[in-house]
Amino acid sequence: MDGFAGFEVAGAGYINARLDRALAVQNVVHAEGRPPSAQDHVLVEHTSINPNKAAHIGHLRNAILGDTFVRLLRAAGFQVDVQNYIDNTGVQVADVVVGFLHLLKLSPDEVRTLVPATDRLFRGGGQKGIDYYCWDLYARTSQWYEQGGEEEKAARKQIRLDTLHQIEQGNNETAAVAELISTAVLRRHLETMQRLDIEYDFLPRESEILHLKFWEAAFEQLKRTGVLYFETEGKNKGCWVMSRAGSSTDSVQNASGPEDDDGPKGPEAADEDAKVIVRSNGTVTYVGKDIAYHLWKFGLLGRDFGYKPFFQYPDHTCWISAEHGEADHPHFGGATAIYNVIDARQSDPQANVIQALRGMGYTDQADHYTHFSYEMVALTPRCAEELGYRVSDEDREKPYIEVSGRKGLGVKADDLIDKLIAATRAEVDARQTGSDEAERQKIAAQIAIGALRYFMLKYTRNSVIAFDFKDALSFEGETGPYIQYAVVRTRNIFRKGGTTPEAALAEFASQHANLNAFFTGEENEDIWALWLRAGRFSLVLEQCIAASEPAFLAKHAFQLAQEFANFYHRHHILTEEDPRRKTFLLATAAVALRELVRSLDLLGIESPEAM
RNA sequence: GCGCCCGUAGCUCAGCUGGAUAGAGCGAAUGCCUCCGGAGCAUUAGGUCGGGAGUUCGAAUCUCUCCGGGCGCACCA
C-alpha cells in the first residue's frame, strides 16, 4: 500500500502499520499553508463586556478564546466577521449613571466635563482611565442601594428603575449621560483588548436594537409561526410566552399553541414552565431582544443597523451601530453560521434563542448556532485576600470565589497585563544587556502577552480557572514563554549557522538519497517523533474547529516545543561534521520552527527574535 | 425539585469519536554549561482514574446509580 512500509499482526487484535517515513517526511516538507477555501460566512461574537466598568480576568478569557477561535476559522479558510455586542442600555450601565447623577449628585453637564477629564487624569499614570473610575463607582452604587432605612432603599431602587427606563427610551438627558459614559468605557475596553492583539469588525449596540424596532419585526414572525402564544391562564396570564427547550410542550411539535398535550393537566392548563417573552405590561424581555438580534445575524429579520466608523486599527476600521448611519458601509449580519462566546452560566437563555429559531422553521440556522460556552475564571481564596478582599471563613474553605463586578472583587485586565510586563521586563533586563530600552520593552510585552494568552488557552473550555497570580506569572514549564523560547533558540541556530530555514529545507528535500536512513535507529526515534508531530497541524486545526476547542492547538504547540527542546539538547547541529546529516538536522529545526511559529500565530502569540 | 458542568499523581490540568504499560506542568529529590542561549535538558519518587453495577474480547472514555463540589433554573438584564 502506498505510503506504508509494512504491516504486521501485533496481537490483542492489533495490526501495526508502519509508515514509509521518507514519504511522510516529504509530505511534511512540502506542507505549505494552503488554506482550503470554505465559502461560509461565519460570525463570531465575543468579549461583550457591559460598558460600565473595567475589563477583568473573566472578560480576558472570553476575548482570548473568541479571538483565537477567529484565527483558527480564518486559517481554515472561513470568512469571519468579529462582533462585540454592547449592552449600553442595561441595568449595569444604569447603575453607574445612578452613581454619577444621584450618589455623586453631579449634573449632566458636570458629568460631561468630568468623564473626559477623569479619563485623561487616570490614564496619565499608565493604562488606566474612566473604566477604572467606574469600577469603584459601580461597586459603591451597588452598596448604596442596600444602605439606609426601608423607605430610603425603596426610593433608591425606584431611582434605579426610572434611570433604566429613561436610558432604554432615549432622547433625554439621562440617556445622553449613559451614552457618554458607556462609549468612553467601551473605548477603554477596545484599547485594553488591543494590547492583546484582539480586534473587532463591528459593535452592535442594544440601543439600536431598541430604537430601530428590531423586536417589533421579530414579534410579528414569532406570532405568525406560533412560537409565541398569549397566555390566558396561570401565573403568566397576560404575557406572550414560548415553551422552553426540552419541555414536553415544546413549540416544534406544538407550533400552533398550547393545545391539548394529552397530559393530566387537561387542554386548558397553562404551561407554568413557559418562558415569558413579552411581559403583561407589554415590554419585551432580554431573551426576546436576543431572538430579534439573532434573526438579524442570520439575515432573517428584514431590517438592518445603521453603521458608523468607531475605532481605527492599523489596517482596518471597526464599525459601530447607529440609528442613522453613513451611506457607505460594509455589510454585517446575514451569516451562515454563528458562534457566541458566552460563559456557561448563560446556556439556558442561549438554548431559548436556538429553540425559538427552530420553532420558526429556521432549522438550518439553529443547527449552525453554536453557544461557544466556557466556565468562569474565579479567584482562589488566597488571591482574593491578596487583593485586599475580606474573605469569610466559609469562603476560605471553598476551592474558588466568584469574581463580582458588583462587589468590586476581581483582577482588572490592565492591572494583570501591567504586572506581567513588569515581571517579564525584569527577566529581559537580566538577559538582553545589549538591547536598548524600546527593544527590551517590546520583547517584554511580547512575552507577557504570550504568557497571558497561553494561560487562558491551555485549559479546556469547561474547566473552571481558579486564578492565582503565582500560576499566571509563571514563565516556566507549560507556558507561552517556553514555546517562544524554543522559537528564539531555533532562530539563533540559523543566524549563527549562516543559513535560513527555507534553504535548509530545500537542500534536504533535494537530496535524493534514501531519507529513511535518517529516521531509523534508536537515536533517531525522537527526531522522527518530532517530524510526525510537525505534520499534524492541519489535523489539529480541524479538531479545534470541530470541537470549538482552541486548547487542542495550545497543547499541540507545547508538545512540539517540548520535543524540539529534547532534540536541541540531544543533537548538536552546528558542530555536526557529516554535511548530509547536518542538513538533515537543520531541516528538522526548520520544520519545528515553521510549525511553532504557525501555531503561536494562531494562538495570537508573537514569536520574538530574542528574549 | 429540575437542568448543565466537574471529580484522574501532593497541587493545577491533558487524555478528542472505547484499544496495548493512564500522560504533562508545578512542587520534591538528584544530576547536566571547555559545545547552537539554563525561560532549558535528564533521572527518580508519586495513581484502587470519586464509589458501585452494567454493556464489551477490551472502559478513565459509553449506560445506570450513589457520593462529593460548582453553576443555572424571574413578568432582572
XYZ file of C-alpha atoms in Angstrom, chain A residues 96-115 118 130 133 137 173-174 177 181:
28
model
C -23.105 53.843 37.069
C -25.377 56.548 35.717
C -27.184 56.485 39.066
C -23.760 56.677 40.667
C -22.840 59.840 38.796
C -26.202 61.597 38.995
C -27.566 60.529 42.375
C -24.734 59.236 44.519
C -22.162 61.843 43.464
C -25.039 64.259 42.752
C -23.472 65.637 39.587
C -25.474 67.429 36.950
C -25.432 66.052 33.398
C -23.229 68.979 32.390
C -20.802 68.231 35.197
C -20.628 64.626 34.051
C -19.932 65.856 30.542
C -16.807 67.640 31.729
C -15.813 65.157 34.418
C -15.820 61.993 32.314
C -11.177 61.822 34.643
C -12.640 56.093 33.078
C -13.108 55.138 37.879
C -18.282 53.861 41.406
C -30.588 63.892 29.470
C -30.182 60.636 31.384
C -25.217 60.723 30.093
C -20.185 57.050 29.867
